[in-house]
One Martini backbone bead per residue (centre of mass of N, CA, C, O) as a GRO file, in nm:
protein
  170
    1MET     BB    1   8.677  14.582  19.176
    2GLY     BB    2   8.627  14.259  19.110
    3TYR     BB    3   8.632  13.953  18.904
    4TYR     BB    4   8.637  13.591  19.006
    5THR     BB    5   8.814  13.251  18.997
    6ILE     BB    6   8.851  12.921  19.105
    7ASN     BB    7   9.157  12.767  19.069
    8GLU     BB    8   9.373  12.517  19.003
    9PHE     BB    9   9.699  12.474  19.110
   10GLN     BB   10   9.766  12.220  19.343
   11THR     BB   11   9.818  11.887  19.367
   12TYR     BB   12   9.819  11.655  19.647
   13GLU     BB   13   9.735  11.414  19.809
   14LYS     BB   14   9.617  11.609  20.055
   15VAL     BB   15   9.628  11.858  19.880
   16THR     BB   16   9.415  12.130  19.714
   17TYR     BB   17   9.510  12.384  19.563
   18TYR     BB   18   9.391  12.735  19.524
   19THR     BB   19   9.306  12.993  19.304
   20LEU     BB   20   9.262  13.351  19.193
   21GLN     BB   21   9.108  13.485  18.874
   22GLU     BB   22   9.084  13.736  18.727
   23VAL     BB   23   8.788  13.881  18.535
   24ASP     BB   24   8.585  13.937  18.302
   25GLU     BB   25   8.227  13.982  18.205
   26GLU     BB   26   8.283  13.714  18.051
   27GLY     BB   27   8.519  13.527  18.187
   28GLU     BB   28   8.822  13.631  18.119
   29PRO     BB   29   9.128  13.627  18.173
   30ILE     BB   30   9.333  13.877  18.366
   31GLY     BB   31   9.597  13.775  18.415
   32ASP     BB   32   9.739  13.644  18.661
   33SER     BB   33   9.725  13.469  18.902
   34GLU     BB   34   9.779  13.567  19.247
   35THR     BB   35  10.002  13.317  19.298
   36ASP     BB   36  10.171  13.435  19.057
   37ASN     BB   37  10.196  13.727  19.104
   38PHE     BB   38  10.384  13.633  19.378
   39MET     BB   39  10.610  13.486  19.241
   40LYS     BB   40  10.691  13.695  18.997
   41ARG     BB   41  10.811  13.899  19.190
   42PHE     BB   42  11.048  13.733  19.331
   43MET     BB   43  11.193  13.484  19.181
   44ASN     BB   44  11.438  13.723  19.045
   45THR     BB   45  11.521  13.804  19.350
   46LYS     BB   46  11.627  13.790  19.678
   47TYR     BB   47  11.359  13.585  19.718
   48ARG     BB   48  11.391  13.330  19.617
   49SER     BB   49  11.463  13.123  19.837
   50ASN     BB   50  11.215  13.182  20.014
   51ILE     BB   51  10.988  13.098  19.773
   52GLN     BB   52  11.108  12.776  19.795
   53LYS     BB   53  11.048  12.751  20.096
   54LEU     BB   54  10.753  12.790  20.071
   55PHE     BB   55  10.663  12.587  19.836
   56LYS     BB   56  10.827  12.344  19.982
   57SER     BB   57  10.593  12.336  20.221
   58ILE     BB   58  10.338  12.322  20.065
   59GLU     BB   59  10.419  12.049  19.939
   60ILE     BB   60  10.473  11.882  20.243
   61ILE     BB   61  10.176  11.950  20.315
   62GLY     BB   62  10.030  11.800  20.092
   63LYS     BB   63  10.192  11.501  20.093
   64GLU     BB   64  10.200  11.452  20.452
   65TYR     BB   65   9.978  11.610  20.615
   66GLY     BB   66   9.797  11.831  20.559
   67ALA     BB   67   9.571  12.128  20.628
   68LEU     BB   68   9.657  12.228  20.927
   69ASP     BB   69   9.610  12.458  21.151
   70ARG     BB   70   9.937  12.479  21.249
   71PHE     BB   71  10.044  12.589  20.961
   72PHE     BB   72   9.867  12.867  21.044
   73ARG     BB   73   9.829  13.179  20.992
   74HIS     BB   74   9.610  13.405  21.167
   75GLU     BB   75   9.437  13.681  20.947
   76GLN     BB   76   9.179  13.696  21.063
   77SER     BB   77   8.966  13.524  20.816
   78ALA     BB   78   9.283  13.453  20.732
   79HIS     BB   79   9.593  13.365  20.632
   80GLY     BB   80   9.925  13.223  20.663
   81LEU     BB   81  10.230  13.205  20.508
   82PRO     BB   82  10.424  13.084  20.657
   83PRO     BB   83  10.491  12.899  20.900
   84PRO     BB   84  10.553  12.908  21.192
   85THR     BB   85  10.879  12.879  21.246
   86SER     BB   86  10.933  12.624  21.374
   87LEU     BB   87  10.765  12.450  21.189
   88PHE     BB   88  10.919  12.519  20.962
   89SER     BB   89  11.187  12.407  21.030
   90THR     BB   90  11.061  12.115  21.021
   91ILE     BB   91  10.944  12.088  20.751
   92LEU     BB   92  11.262  12.162  20.615
   93ASN     BB   93  11.480  12.059  20.774
   94VAL     BB   94  11.591  12.311  20.958
   95SER     BB   95  11.712  12.536  21.199
   96ASP     BB   96  11.631  12.842  21.007
   97ALA     BB   97  11.281  12.938  20.881
   98LYS     BB   98  11.300  13.263  20.815
   99ILE     BB   99  11.073  13.455  20.663
  100PRO     BB  100  10.929  13.765  20.517
  101LEU     BB  101  10.725  13.623  20.370
  102ARG     BB  102  10.368  13.646  20.256
  103LEU     BB  103  10.071  13.427  20.203
  104TYR     BB  104   9.779  13.432  20.143
  105CYS     BB  105   9.480  13.253  20.275
  106LEU     BB  106   9.287  12.941  20.282
  107ARG     BB  107   9.156  12.715  20.537
  108VAL     BB  108   8.919  12.527  20.442
  109THR     BB  109   9.070  12.256  20.506
  110GLU     BB  110   9.259  11.982  20.501
  111GLU     BB  111   9.248  11.969  20.169
  112VAL     BB  112   9.151  12.295  20.140
  113VAL     BB  113   9.339  12.573  19.963
  114ILE     BB  114   9.337  12.915  19.899
  115LEU     BB  115   9.544  13.141  19.721
  116PHE     BB  116   9.675  13.426  19.718
  117ASN     BB  117   9.858  13.694  19.786
  118GLY     BB  118  10.190  13.913  19.859
  119GLY     BB  119  10.450  14.003  20.071
  120ASN     BB  120  10.701  14.180  20.233
  121LYS     BB  121  10.750  14.201  20.555
  122THR     BB  122  10.818  14.512  20.762
  123ALA     BB  123  10.586  14.454  20.990
  124ALA     BB  124  10.437  14.348  21.285
  125ARG     BB  125  10.201  14.432  21.083
  126ALA     BB  126  10.003  14.436  20.815
  127GLN     BB  127   9.847  14.664  20.842
  128ASP     BB  128  10.139  14.838  20.862
  129CYS     BB  129  10.232  14.739  20.572
  130PRO     BB  130  10.257  14.852  20.266
  131ASN     BB  131  10.305  14.563  20.123
  132VAL     BB  132  10.081  14.380  20.259
  133ALA     BB  133   9.790  14.528  20.302
  134PRO     BB  134   9.642  14.463  20.037
  135HIS     BB  135   9.653  14.149  20.067
  136PHE     BB  136   9.536  14.127  20.338
  137ASN     BB  137   9.256  14.307  20.242
  138PHE     BB  138   9.182  14.066  20.031
  139ALA     BB  139   9.178  13.807  20.195
  140ASN     BB  140   8.965  13.881  20.385
  141ARG     BB  141   8.743  13.951  20.164
  142ALA     BB  142   8.764  13.655  20.042
  143ALA     BB  143   8.689  13.493  20.262
  144ASN     BB  144   8.440  13.601  20.330
  145SER     BB  145   8.288  13.538  20.039
  146ILE     BB  146   8.361  13.223  20.062
  147ASP     BB  147   8.240  13.167  20.343
  148GLN     BB  148   7.936  13.263  20.205
  149LEU     BB  149   7.937  13.039  19.972
  150ILE     BB  150   7.982  12.802  20.183
  151LEU     BB  151   7.676  12.849  20.319
  152SER     BB  152   7.501  12.844  20.040
  153ARG     BB  153   7.631  12.633  19.859
  154ASP     BB  154   7.801  12.805  19.605
  155ILE     BB  155   8.038  12.611  19.748
  156GLN     BB  156   8.156  12.278  19.695
  157ILE     BB  157   8.276  12.047  19.881
  158ASN     BB  158   8.491  11.725  19.822
  159GLY     BB  159   8.754  11.695  19.951
  160GLN     BB  160   8.962  11.781  19.684
  161ASP     BB  161   8.677  11.946  19.591
  162LEU     BB  162   8.615  12.224  19.423
  163GLU     BB  163   8.287  12.421  19.375
  164CYS     BB  164   8.246  12.711  19.110
  165SER     BB  165   7.999  12.895  18.936
  166GLU     BB  166   8.092  13.135  19.008
  167THR     BB  167   8.164  13.476  19.071
  168ILE     BB  168   8.357  13.695  19.262
  169GLU     BB  169   8.305  13.984  19.440
  170LEU     BB  170   8.602  14.243  19.509
   0.00000   0.00000   0.00000
């Protein structure tokens, strides 16, 4: 269990991406954001080109398309990136853009996406993969909590702007 704030991660013409940041009881950040942790874990490994492709697709979606539902893998209450392989290849304009990494997220609207954390998926189902199961489970808990906060209007969405005045307990 921990407390998290929702912070802006990256803004493009059509999508603003947010991420979760763990905070202490006083609201002070603890370590890096969920998405920064994901990037740092893989950036200086054999998965470097995979990370670059994944974040290039996030950029292209943000600049050119918007967060259309078809670009996201449905992962119970949460979502996952990269997009399904055929769309991923099309977005990147390459013949085969299959990568083993999963970055979990919540596609809130076509203009707002909250990025979480992820890992190297080595099993057919995320729940069965020791690398991604903890991130998959966290993403689904976070998605459910965020959905409830949106319904109760504790999170306000206005275009690409997301406002959340309270911390989220996960």
